[in-house]
PDB file of C-alpha atoms in Angstrom:
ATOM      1  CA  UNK A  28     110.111  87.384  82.493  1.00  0.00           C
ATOM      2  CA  UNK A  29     110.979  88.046  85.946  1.00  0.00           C
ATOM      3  CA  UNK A  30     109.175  85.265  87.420  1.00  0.00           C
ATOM      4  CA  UNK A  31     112.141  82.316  88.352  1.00  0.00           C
ATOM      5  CA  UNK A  32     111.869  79.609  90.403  1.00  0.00           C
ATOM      6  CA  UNK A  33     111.264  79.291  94.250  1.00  0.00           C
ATOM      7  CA  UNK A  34     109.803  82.944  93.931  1.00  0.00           C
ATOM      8  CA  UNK A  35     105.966  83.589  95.226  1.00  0.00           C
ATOM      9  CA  UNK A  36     103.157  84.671  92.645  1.00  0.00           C
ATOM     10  CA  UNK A  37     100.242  85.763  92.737  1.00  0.00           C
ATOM     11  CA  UNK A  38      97.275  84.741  90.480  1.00  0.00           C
ATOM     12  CA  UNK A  39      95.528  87.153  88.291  1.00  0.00           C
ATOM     13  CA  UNK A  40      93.810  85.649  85.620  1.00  0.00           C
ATOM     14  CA  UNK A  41      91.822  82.345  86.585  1.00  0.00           C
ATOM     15  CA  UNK A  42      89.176  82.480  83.612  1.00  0.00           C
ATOM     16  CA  UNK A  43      88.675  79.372  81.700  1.00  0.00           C
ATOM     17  CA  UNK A  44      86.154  77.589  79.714  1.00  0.00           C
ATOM     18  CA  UNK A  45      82.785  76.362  81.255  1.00  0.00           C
ATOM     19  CA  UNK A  46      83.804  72.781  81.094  1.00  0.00           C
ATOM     20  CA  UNK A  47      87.665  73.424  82.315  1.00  0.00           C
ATOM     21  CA  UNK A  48      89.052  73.620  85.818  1.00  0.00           C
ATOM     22  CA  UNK A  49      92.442  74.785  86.229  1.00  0.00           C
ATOM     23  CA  UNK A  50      92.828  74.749  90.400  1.00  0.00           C
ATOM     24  CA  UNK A  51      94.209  77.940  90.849  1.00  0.00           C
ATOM     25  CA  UNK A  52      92.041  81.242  91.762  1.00  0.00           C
ATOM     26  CA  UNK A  53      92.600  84.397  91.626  1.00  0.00           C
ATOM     27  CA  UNK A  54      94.228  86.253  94.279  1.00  0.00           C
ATOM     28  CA  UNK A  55      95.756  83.286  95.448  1.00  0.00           C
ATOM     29  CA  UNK A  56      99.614  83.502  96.117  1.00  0.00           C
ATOM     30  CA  UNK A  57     101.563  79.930  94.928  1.00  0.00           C
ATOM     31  CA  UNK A  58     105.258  79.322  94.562  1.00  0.00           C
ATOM     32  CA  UNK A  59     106.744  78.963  91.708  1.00  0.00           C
ATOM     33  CA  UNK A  60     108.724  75.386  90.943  1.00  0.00           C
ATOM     34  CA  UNK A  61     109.757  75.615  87.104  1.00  0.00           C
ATOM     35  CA  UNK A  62     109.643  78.234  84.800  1.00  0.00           C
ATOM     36  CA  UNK A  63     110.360  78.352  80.641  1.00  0.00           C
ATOM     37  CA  UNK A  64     109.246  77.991  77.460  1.00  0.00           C
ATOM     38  CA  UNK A  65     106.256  75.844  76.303  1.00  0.00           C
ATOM     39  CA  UNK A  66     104.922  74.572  73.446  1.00  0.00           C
ATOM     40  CA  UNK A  67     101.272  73.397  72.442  1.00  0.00           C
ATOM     41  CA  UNK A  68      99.992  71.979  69.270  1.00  0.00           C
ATOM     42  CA  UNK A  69      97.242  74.556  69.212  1.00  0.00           C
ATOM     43  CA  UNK A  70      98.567  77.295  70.855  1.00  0.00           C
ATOM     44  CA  UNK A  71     101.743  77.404  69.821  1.00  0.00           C
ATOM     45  CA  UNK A  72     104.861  78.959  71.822  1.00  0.00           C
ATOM     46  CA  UNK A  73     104.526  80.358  75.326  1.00  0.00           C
ATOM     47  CA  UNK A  74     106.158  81.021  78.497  1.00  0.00           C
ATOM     48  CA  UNK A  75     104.973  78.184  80.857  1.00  0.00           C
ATOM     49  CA  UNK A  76     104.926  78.140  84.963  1.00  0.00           C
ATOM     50  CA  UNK A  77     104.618  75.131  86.932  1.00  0.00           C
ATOM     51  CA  UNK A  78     103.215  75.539  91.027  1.00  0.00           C
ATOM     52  CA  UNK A  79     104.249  73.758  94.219  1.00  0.00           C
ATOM     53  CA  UNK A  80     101.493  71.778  95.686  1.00  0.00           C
ATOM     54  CA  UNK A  81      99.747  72.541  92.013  1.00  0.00           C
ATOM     55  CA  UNK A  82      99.355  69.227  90.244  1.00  0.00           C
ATOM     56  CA  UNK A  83      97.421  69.321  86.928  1.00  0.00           C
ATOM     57  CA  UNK A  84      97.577  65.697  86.017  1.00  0.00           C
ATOM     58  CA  UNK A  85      97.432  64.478  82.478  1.00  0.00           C
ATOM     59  CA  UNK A  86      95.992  67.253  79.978  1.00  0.00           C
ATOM     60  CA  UNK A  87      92.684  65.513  78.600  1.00  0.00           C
ATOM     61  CA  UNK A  88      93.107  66.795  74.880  1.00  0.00           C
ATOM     62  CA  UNK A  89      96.871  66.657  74.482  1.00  0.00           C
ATOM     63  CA  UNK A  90      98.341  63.287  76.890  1.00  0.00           C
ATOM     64  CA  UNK A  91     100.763  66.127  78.693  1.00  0.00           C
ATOM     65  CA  UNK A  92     102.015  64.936  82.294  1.00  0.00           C
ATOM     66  CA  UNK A  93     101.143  68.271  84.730  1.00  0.00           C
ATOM     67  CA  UNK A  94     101.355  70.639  81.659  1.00  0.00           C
ATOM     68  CA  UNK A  95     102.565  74.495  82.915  1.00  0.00           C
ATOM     69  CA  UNK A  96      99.740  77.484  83.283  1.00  0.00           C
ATOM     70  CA  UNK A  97     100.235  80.510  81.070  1.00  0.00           C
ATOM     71  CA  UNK A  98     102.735  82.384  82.851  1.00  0.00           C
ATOM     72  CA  UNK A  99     100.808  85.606  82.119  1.00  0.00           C
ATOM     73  CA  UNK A 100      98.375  84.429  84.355  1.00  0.00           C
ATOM     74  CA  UNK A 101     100.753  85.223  87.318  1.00  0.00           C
ATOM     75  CA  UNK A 102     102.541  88.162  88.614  1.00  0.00           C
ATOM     76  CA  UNK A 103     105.621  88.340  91.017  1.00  0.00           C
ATOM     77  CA  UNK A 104     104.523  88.710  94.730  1.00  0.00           C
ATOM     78  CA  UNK A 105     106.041  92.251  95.666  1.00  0.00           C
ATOM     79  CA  UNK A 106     107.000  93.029  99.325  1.00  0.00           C
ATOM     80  CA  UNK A 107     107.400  96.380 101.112  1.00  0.00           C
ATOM     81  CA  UNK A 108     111.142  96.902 101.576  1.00  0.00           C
ATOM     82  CA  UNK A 109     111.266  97.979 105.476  1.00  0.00           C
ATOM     83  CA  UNK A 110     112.010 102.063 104.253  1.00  0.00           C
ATOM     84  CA  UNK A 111     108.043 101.414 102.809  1.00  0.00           C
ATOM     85  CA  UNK A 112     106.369 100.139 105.922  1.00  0.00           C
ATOM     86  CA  UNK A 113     108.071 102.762 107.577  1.00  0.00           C
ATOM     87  CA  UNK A 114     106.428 105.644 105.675  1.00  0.00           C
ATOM     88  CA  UNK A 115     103.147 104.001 106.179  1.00  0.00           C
ATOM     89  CA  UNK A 116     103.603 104.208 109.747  1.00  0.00           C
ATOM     90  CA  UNK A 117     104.833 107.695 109.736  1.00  0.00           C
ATOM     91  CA  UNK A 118     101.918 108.852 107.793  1.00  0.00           C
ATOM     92  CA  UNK A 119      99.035 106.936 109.787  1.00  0.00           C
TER      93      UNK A 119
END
């Protein structure tokens, strides 16, 4: 995973269940505060990603305090290194 903590994400996967809100969208860019390994009763193992400013509460079905999203639901905000924006200029 190359997601750590105090780096910017972005979301791309926001889907849930009808009767589920998560309050994150997709698109949306969030800092990342924790990052590891998770475990649910259901769902087993999985690598877990908490959000600044992102507060989930308790989890209705399970008691957790502010459990962590999916971490596949993020990637890594990349920026253009300053050699990039130069070719862009160059070749506008």
């Amino acid at each position: 995973m190359n997601i750590r903590p105090g780096d910017e994400v972005i979301c791309i996967d926001d889907t849930t269940l009808p009767e589920q809100y998560l309050g994150i969208r997709a698109g949306e860019v969030y800092r990342a505060t924790w990052v590891g390994m998770c475990r649910t009763y259901l769902g087993g193992d999985y690598a877990g990603i908490r959000l600044a400013g992102v507060n989930r509460g308790v989890c209705p079905q399970f008691g957790e305090e502010d459990p962590p999203f999916a971490a596949r639901r993020f990637r890594p905000v990349v920026k253009p290194t300053v050699e990039e924006e130069k070719k862009v200029e160059e070749t506008v």
